[in-house]
XYZ file of C-alpha atoms in Angstrom:
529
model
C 1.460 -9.728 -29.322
C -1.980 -8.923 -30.575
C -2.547 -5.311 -31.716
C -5.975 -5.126 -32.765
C -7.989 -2.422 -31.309
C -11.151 -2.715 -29.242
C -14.291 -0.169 -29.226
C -16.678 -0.096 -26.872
C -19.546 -0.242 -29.235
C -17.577 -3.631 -30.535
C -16.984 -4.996 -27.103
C -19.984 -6.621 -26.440
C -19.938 -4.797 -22.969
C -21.633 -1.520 -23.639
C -25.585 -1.154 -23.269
C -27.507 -0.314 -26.532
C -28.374 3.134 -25.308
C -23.871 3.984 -24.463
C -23.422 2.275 -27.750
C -26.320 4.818 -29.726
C -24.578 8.002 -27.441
C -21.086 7.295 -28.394
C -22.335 6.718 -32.274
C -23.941 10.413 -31.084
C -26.678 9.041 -32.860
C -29.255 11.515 -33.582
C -32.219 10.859 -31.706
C -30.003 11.254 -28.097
C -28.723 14.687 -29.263
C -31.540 16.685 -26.949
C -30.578 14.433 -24.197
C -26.768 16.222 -23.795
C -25.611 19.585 -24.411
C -22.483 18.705 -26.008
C -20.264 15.770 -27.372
C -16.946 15.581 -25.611
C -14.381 16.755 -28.038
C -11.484 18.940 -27.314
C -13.340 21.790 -29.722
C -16.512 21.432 -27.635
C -14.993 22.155 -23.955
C -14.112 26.064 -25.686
C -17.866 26.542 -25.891
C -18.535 24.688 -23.042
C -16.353 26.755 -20.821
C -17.835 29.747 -21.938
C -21.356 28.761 -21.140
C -20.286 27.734 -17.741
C -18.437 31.263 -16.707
C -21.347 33.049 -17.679
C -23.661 30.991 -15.865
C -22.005 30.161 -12.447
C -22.406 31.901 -9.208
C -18.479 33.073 -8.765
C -19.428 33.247 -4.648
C -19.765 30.223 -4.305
C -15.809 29.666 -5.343
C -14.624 30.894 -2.194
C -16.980 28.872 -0.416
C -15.792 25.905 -2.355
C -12.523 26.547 -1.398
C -12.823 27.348 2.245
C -14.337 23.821 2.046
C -11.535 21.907 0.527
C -8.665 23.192 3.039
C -10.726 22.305 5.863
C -11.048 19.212 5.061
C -7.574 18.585 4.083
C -6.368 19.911 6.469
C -4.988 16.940 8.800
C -3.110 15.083 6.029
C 0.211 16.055 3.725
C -1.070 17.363 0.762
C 1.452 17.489 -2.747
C 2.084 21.250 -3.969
C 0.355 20.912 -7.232
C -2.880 19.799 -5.506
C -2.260 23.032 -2.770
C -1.906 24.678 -5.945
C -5.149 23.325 -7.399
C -7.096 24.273 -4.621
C -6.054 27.808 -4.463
C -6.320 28.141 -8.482
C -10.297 27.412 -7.865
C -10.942 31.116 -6.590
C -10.141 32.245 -10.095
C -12.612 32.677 -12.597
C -10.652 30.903 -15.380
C -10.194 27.666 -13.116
C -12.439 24.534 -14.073
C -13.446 21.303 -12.670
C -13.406 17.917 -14.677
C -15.590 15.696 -12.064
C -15.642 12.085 -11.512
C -17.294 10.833 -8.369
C -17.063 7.030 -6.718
C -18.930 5.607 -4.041
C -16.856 5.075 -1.027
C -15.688 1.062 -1.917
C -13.222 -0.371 1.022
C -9.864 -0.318 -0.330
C -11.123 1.527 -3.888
C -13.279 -1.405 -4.440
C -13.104 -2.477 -8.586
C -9.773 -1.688 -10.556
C -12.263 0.940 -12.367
C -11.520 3.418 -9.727
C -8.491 3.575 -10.739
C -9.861 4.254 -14.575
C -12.334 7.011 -13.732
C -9.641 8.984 -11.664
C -6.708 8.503 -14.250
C -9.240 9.358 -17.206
C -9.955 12.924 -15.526
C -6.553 13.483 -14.412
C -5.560 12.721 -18.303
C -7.916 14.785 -19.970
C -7.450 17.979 -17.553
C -3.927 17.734 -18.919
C -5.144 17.823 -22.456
C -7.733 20.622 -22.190
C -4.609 23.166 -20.546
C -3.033 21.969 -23.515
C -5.556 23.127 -26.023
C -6.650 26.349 -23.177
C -3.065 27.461 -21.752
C -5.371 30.785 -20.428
C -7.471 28.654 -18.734
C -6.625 26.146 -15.781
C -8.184 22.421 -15.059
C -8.340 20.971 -11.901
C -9.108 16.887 -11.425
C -12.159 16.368 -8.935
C -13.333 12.853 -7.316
C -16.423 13.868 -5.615
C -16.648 11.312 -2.954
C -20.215 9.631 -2.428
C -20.065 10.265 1.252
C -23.735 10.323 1.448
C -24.724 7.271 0.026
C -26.296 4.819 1.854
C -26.294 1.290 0.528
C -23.344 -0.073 2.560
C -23.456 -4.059 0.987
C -22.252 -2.598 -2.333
C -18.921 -1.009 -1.460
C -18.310 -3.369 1.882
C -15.822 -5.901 0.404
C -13.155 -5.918 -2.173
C -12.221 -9.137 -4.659
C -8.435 -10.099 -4.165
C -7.038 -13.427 -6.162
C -10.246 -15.011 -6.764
C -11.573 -14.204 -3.194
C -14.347 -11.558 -2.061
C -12.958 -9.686 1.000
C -15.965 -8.329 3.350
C -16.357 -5.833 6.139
C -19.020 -7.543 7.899
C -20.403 -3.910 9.801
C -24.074 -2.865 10.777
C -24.330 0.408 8.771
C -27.613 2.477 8.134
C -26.990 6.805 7.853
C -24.593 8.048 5.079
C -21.797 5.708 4.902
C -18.497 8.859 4.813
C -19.703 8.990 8.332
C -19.696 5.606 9.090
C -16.958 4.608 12.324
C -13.389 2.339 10.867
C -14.147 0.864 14.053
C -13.378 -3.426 13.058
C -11.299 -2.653 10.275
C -8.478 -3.958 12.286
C -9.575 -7.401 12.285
C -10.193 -7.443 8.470
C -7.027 -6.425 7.869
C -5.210 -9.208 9.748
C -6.952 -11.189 7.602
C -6.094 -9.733 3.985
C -2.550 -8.738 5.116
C -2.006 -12.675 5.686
C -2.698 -12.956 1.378
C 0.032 -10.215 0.510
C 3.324 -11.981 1.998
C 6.219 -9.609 2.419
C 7.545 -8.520 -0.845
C 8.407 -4.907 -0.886
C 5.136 -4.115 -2.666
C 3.083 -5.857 -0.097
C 4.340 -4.053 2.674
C 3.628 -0.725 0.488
C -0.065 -1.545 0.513
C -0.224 -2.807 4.172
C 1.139 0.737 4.835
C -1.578 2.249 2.658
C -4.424 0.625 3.951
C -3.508 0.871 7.644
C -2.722 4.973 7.156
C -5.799 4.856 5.215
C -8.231 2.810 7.474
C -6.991 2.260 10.693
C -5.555 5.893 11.439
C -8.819 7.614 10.251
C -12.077 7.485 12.398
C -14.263 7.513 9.407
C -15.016 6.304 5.908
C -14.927 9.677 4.086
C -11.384 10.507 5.506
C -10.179 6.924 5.486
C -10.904 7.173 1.411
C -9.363 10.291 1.323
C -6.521 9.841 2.607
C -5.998 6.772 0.095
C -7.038 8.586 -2.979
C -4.703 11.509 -1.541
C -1.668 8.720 -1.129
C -2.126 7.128 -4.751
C -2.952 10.239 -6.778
C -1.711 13.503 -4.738
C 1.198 13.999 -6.443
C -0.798 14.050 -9.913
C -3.042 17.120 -8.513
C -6.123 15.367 -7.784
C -8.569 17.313 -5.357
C -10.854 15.052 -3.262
C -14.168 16.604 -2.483
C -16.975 15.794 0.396
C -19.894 17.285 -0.133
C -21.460 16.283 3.092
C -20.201 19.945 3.881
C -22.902 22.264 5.669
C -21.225 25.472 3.930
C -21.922 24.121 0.939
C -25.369 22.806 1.381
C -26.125 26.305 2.117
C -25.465 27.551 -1.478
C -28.118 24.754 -2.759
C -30.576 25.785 -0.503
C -33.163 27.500 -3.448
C -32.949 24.126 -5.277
C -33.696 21.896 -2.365
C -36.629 24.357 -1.611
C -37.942 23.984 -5.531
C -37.679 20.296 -5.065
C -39.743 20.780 -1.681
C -42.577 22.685 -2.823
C -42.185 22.495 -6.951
C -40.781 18.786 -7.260
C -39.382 19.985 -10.517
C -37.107 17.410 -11.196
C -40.013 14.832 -10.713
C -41.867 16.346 -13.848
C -38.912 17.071 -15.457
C -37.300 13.787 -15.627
C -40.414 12.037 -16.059
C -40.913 13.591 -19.623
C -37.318 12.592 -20.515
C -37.480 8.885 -19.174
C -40.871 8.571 -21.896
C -38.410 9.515 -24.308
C -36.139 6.574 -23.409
C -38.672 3.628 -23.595
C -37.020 1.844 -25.970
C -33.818 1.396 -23.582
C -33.535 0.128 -20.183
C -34.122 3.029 -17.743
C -31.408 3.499 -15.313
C -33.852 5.868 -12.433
C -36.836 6.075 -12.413
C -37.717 10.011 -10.074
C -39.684 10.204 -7.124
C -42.182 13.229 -6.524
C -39.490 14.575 -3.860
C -35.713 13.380 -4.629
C -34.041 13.954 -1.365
C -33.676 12.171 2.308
C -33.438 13.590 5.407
C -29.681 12.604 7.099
C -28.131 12.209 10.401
C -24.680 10.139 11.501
C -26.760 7.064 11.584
C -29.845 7.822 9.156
C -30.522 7.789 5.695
C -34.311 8.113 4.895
C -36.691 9.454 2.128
C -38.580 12.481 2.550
C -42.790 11.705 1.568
C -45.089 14.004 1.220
C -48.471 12.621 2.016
C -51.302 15.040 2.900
C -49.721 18.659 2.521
C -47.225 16.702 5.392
C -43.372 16.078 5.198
C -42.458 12.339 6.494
C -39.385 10.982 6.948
C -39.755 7.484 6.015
C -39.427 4.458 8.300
C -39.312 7.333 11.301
C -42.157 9.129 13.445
C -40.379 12.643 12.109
C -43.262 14.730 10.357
C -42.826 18.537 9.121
C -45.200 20.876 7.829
C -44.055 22.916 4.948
C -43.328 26.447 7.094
C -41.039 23.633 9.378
C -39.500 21.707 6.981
C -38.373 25.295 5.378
C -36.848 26.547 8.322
C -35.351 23.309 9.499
C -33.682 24.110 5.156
C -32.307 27.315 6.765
C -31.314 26.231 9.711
C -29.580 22.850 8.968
C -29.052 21.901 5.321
C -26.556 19.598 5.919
C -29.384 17.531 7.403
C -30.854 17.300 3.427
C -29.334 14.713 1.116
C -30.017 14.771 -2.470
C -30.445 11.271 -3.987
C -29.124 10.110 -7.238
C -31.493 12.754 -9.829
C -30.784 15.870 -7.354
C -26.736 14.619 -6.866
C -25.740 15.451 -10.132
C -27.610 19.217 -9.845
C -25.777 19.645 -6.378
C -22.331 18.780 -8.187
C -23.039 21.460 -11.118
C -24.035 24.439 -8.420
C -21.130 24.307 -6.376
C -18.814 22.965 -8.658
C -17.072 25.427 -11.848
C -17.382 22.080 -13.914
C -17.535 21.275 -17.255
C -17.469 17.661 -17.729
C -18.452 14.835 -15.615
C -16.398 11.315 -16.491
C -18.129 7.746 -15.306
C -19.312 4.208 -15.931
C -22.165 3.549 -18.886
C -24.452 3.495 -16.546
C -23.742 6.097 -14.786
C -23.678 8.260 -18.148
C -27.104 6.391 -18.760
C -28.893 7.945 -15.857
C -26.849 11.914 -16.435
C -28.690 11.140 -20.165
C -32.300 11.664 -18.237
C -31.493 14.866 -16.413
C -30.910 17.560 -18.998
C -34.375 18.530 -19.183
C -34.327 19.230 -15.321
C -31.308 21.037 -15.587
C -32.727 23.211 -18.095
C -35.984 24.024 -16.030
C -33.571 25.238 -13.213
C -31.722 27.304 -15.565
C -27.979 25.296 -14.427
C -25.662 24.642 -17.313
C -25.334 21.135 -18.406
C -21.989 19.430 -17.938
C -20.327 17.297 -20.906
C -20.909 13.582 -20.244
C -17.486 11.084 -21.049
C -17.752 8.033 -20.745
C -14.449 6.422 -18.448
C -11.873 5.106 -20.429
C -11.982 1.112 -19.937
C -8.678 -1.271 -19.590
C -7.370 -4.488 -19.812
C -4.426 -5.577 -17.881
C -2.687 -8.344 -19.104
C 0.816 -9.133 -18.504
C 3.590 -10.087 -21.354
C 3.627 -14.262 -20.272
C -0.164 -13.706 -20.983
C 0.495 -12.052 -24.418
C 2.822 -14.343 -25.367
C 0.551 -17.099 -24.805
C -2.187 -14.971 -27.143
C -0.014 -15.019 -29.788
C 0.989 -19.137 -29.518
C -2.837 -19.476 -29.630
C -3.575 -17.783 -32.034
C -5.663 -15.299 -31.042
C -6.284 -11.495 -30.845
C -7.886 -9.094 -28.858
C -11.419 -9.447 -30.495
C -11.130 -13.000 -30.185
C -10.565 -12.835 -26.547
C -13.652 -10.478 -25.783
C -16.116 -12.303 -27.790
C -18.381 -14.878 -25.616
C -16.978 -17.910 -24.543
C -19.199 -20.723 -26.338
C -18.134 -18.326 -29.458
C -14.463 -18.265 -29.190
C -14.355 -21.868 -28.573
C -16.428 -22.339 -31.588
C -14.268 -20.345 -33.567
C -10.866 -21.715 -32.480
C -12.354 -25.309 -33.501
C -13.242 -24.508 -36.701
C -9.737 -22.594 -37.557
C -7.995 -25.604 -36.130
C -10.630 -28.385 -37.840
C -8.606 -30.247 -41.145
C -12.174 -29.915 -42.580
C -14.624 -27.110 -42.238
C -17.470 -28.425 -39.545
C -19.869 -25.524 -41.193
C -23.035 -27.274 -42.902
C -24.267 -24.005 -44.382
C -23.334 -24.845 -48.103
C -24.782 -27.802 -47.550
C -28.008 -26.733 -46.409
C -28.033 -24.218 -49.074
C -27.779 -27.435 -51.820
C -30.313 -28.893 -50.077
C -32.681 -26.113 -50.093
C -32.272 -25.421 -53.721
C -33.039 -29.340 -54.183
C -36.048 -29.139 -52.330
C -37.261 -25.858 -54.061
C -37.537 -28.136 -57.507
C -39.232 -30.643 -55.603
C -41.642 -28.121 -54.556
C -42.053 -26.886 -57.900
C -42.783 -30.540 -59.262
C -45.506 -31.319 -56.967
C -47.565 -27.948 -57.616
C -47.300 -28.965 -61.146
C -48.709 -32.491 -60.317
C -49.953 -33.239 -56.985
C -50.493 -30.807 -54.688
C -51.478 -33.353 -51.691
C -47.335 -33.948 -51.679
C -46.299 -30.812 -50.886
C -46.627 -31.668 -47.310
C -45.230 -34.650 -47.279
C -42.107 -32.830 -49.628
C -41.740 -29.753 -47.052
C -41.752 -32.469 -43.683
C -39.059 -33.964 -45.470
C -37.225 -30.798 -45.946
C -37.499 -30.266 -42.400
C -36.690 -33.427 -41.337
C -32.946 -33.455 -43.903
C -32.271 -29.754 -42.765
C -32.539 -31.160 -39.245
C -30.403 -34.235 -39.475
C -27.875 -31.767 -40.857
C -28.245 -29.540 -38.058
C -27.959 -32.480 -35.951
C -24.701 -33.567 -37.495
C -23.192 -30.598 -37.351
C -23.309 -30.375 -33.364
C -22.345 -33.977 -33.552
C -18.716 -33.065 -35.448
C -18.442 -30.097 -33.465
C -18.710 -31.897 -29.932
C -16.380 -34.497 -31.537
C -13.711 -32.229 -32.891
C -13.229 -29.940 -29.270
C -13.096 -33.524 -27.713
C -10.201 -33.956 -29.997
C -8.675 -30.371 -29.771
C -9.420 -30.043 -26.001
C -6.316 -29.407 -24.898
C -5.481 -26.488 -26.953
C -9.076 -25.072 -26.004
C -8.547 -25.505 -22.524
C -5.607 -23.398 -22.789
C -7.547 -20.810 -24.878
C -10.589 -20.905 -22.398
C -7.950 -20.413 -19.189
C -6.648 -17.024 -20.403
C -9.913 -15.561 -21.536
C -11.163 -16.460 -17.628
C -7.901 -15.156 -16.378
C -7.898 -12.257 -18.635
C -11.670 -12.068 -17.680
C -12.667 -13.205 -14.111
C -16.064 -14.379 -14.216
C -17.170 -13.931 -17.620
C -16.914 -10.780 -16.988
C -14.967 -7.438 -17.610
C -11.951 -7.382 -15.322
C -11.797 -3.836 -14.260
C -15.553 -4.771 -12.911
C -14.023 -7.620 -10.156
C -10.086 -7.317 -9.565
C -8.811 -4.929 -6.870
C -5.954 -2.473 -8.161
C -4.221 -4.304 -5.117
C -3.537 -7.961 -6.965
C -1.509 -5.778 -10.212
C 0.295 -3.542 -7.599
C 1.450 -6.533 -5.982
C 3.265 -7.170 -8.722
C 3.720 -4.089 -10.427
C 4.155 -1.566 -7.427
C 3.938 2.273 -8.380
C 4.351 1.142 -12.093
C 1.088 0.473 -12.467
C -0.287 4.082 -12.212
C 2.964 5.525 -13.961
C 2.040 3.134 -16.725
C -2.090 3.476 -16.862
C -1.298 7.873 -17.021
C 1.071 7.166 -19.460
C -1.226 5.150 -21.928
C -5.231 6.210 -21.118
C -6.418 8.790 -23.825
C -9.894 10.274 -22.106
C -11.502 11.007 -25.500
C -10.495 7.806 -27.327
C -13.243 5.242 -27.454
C -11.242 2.158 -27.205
C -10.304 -0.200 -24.951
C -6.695 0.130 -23.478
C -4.787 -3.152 -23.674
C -2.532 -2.741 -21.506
C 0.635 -4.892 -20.710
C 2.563 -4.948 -17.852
């Protein structure tokens, strides 16, 4: 079994700007307020309990029981919930857009990697307590990206009209989806576990938000996860001052703007608006323009002065909806957090928002970045080691690993290079000789060159094409477990459902994944089941 290890800077899968933050390289460092490491969360946890507003704890938590309150709930999240009023209780936050049936196997990732590392931090701060969050993204609005699920090499979709925040969006048709995917499970005792799931999950819930709920409740309740929706009016309330600043001061706008200058040399994740909120209802979504000293909700006749729009703030917050640069402030203000864990790019776009959170005068949380997996299973280990081949082998691009494998397996080495090198030397005498004579052949001497370097070039693609038509069966077996290992050219945990492994593995597959995924490690988990 291969036991090479795999960093994310060395995976090939990391942007340049994840790969430059985890190398904490230096020119990032004004862009966070800490690196997470177990010494850092001490000061970090300081900074936050002097600079949180303890009121809004109880508010928090008031919050939480209502909205579990119509499903079973496991004592140590109860217990999580009520350890929130005290002022030595934490968050760790990871949040998730609402994807039917968890969407990508990184779910999974993000909620085990916060779950892990609250565990570790009571660990190294037994007078302080850590609760796991998954903010739900109840608000968002772009329904074709969480609509469908990939099972076994098929895409799964919830063909729905859907146009306000999707949490509030009706379960109404799931029924007929799920006569369809219950038809790919069969009847093992596993399948039957997650036909149970999904129908207490989707089909006895009226809505999204409590739908997802309930299934992050039924895999990780018993761990102590709390599930938050922040579509809450109570809550809202307590951002009310920073959805006014945005109003009248569009701070984050300037704010942000300076940072993303900063960050020209990388691909910008978001770029801000002057005014980074919409206006919400059940079954509206929409920007809020100023244009003219007037408020306009876009793609609507709804127009506000300022003195209106203000008192329609007081009146109804819930009906304001912070996009994705005000989310992440609306997270820090009602949340006792320290840390928020997600994707690259989500960690990408958190990098462009410290300034802003310094001009509002709200503590910065530590950015992690998810730990990342691999599932394979031992049949497909085994067959690693019969080819050959490790872990770094197997994430390396496919016209590369195929390359690779034919040279290794080549009675002769295909690689020209010392060749070419002779034949540059050669040609760098001939060059010297016709200086010294006639200068009108060093033309003709370096078209030659060309021409020789070329036809080795040329013969070298010739050998190689010839030698994986000889070894092709051996590469097709090497190129059919990277693609099974990696489903589209692509990272795994970015296109399987958790649903194809717990097929398969049942409730081991959790048990396993919080046994082996180390939060502040910044390596790929290989993991076998």
């Amino acid at each position: 079994m291969p036991t090479d290890c795999i960093s994310y800077q060395d995976s090939g899968y990391f942007s340049p700007l994840m790969n430059d933050y985890l190398n904490q390289k230096d020119t990032l460092n004004k862009l966070y307020n800490r690196f997470p490491t177990l010494e850092n969360f001490g000061k970090q946890l300081q900074e936050k309990s002097a600079n949180f507003s303890n009121g809004n704890r109880a508010l928090l938590v008031k919050a939480l029981q209502e909205q579990y309150s119509k499903i079973n709930i496991s004592d140590l999240t109860a217990q999580n919930i009520n350890l929130l009023q005290s002022t030595h209780t934490f968050t760790i936050t990871t949040g998730h857009q609402l994807n039917l049936f968890s969407g990508p196997l990184y779910f999974l990732y993000k909620i085990i990697s916060t779950i892990n590392l609250t565990k570790e931090l009571k660990a190294k701060y037994p007078d302080n307590d850590f609760v796991p969050i998954y903010w739900m993204a109840t608000e968002d609005h772009d329904f074709e990206e969480i609509n469908y699920f990939n099972f076994k090499g098929k895409k799964f979709r919830w063909n729905k009209e859907s146009t306000g925040p999707v949490g509030r969006l009706s379960t109404e048709g799931l029924s007929e989806f799920f006569d369809i995917y219950q038809q790919e499970l069969g009847t093992s005792t596993n399948a039957e576990q997650l036909k149970k799931i999904f129908t207490k999950s989707y089909l006895e819930h009226d809505n999204l938000a409590d739908a997802t709920r309930y299934l992050a409740n039924a895999l990780f309740g018993d761990f102590g996860l709390v599930i938050l929706d922040a579509d809450s009016t109570d809550l809202k309330r307590s951002f009310i001052p920073f959805v006014k600043d945005e109003l009248v001061q569009h701070t984050s706008h300037k704010a942000v703007l300076e940072t993303t200058e900063q960050l020209q040399e990388y691909n910008i994740q978001v770029n801000p608006r002057e005014i980074n909120l919409f206006y919400i209802e059940d079954t509206v979504r929409e920007r809020i323009i100023l244009e003219n000293d007037v408020y306009k909700i876009n793609n609507t006749k709804q127009e506000f002065s300022l003195e209106q729009i203000l008192v329609l703030l007081e009146s109804n917050p819930e009906r304001f909806s912070p996009n994705v640069i005000m989310r992440p402030l609306y997270q820090e203000v009602i949340l006792p957090n320290l840390c928020y864990i997600g994707g690259g790019g989500e960690i990408a776009y958190w990098l462009e928002l410290k300034s802003f959170f310094d001009a509002v005068k709200v503590t910065f949380p530590m950015l992690l970045v998810r730990n990342s997996v691999l599932l394979a299973t031992e049949k497909q280990a085994k067959k690693a080691d019969k080819l050959n081949l490790n872990w770094t082998d197997l994430f390396s691009k496919q016209m590369n690993l195929v390359n690779k494998k034919t040279a290794q397996l080549s009675a002769f080495s295909i690689d020209m290079s010392p060749l070419k090198e002779q034949l540059k030397q050669q040609f760098e005498t001939l060059h010297l000789i016709t200086e010294q004579t006639d200068t009108s052949f060093v033309g003709a001497v370096k078209a030659q060159e060309t021409k020789q370097l070329k036809g080795l070039d040329n013969l070298e693609k010739r050998l190689l094409r010839a030698q994986k038509r000889k070894l092709a069966d051996v590469l097709e077996r090497v190129t059919d477990l990277q693609n099974e290992l990696f489903p589209n050219k692509s990272l795994q945990e970015r296109q399987t459902n958790f649903s194809e492994f717990y097929l398969e593995n049942g409730e081991k597959l959790i048990s396993t994944l919080l046994k082996q995924l180390k939060p502040l490690d910044q390596n790929f988990t290989i993991t076998i089941l």
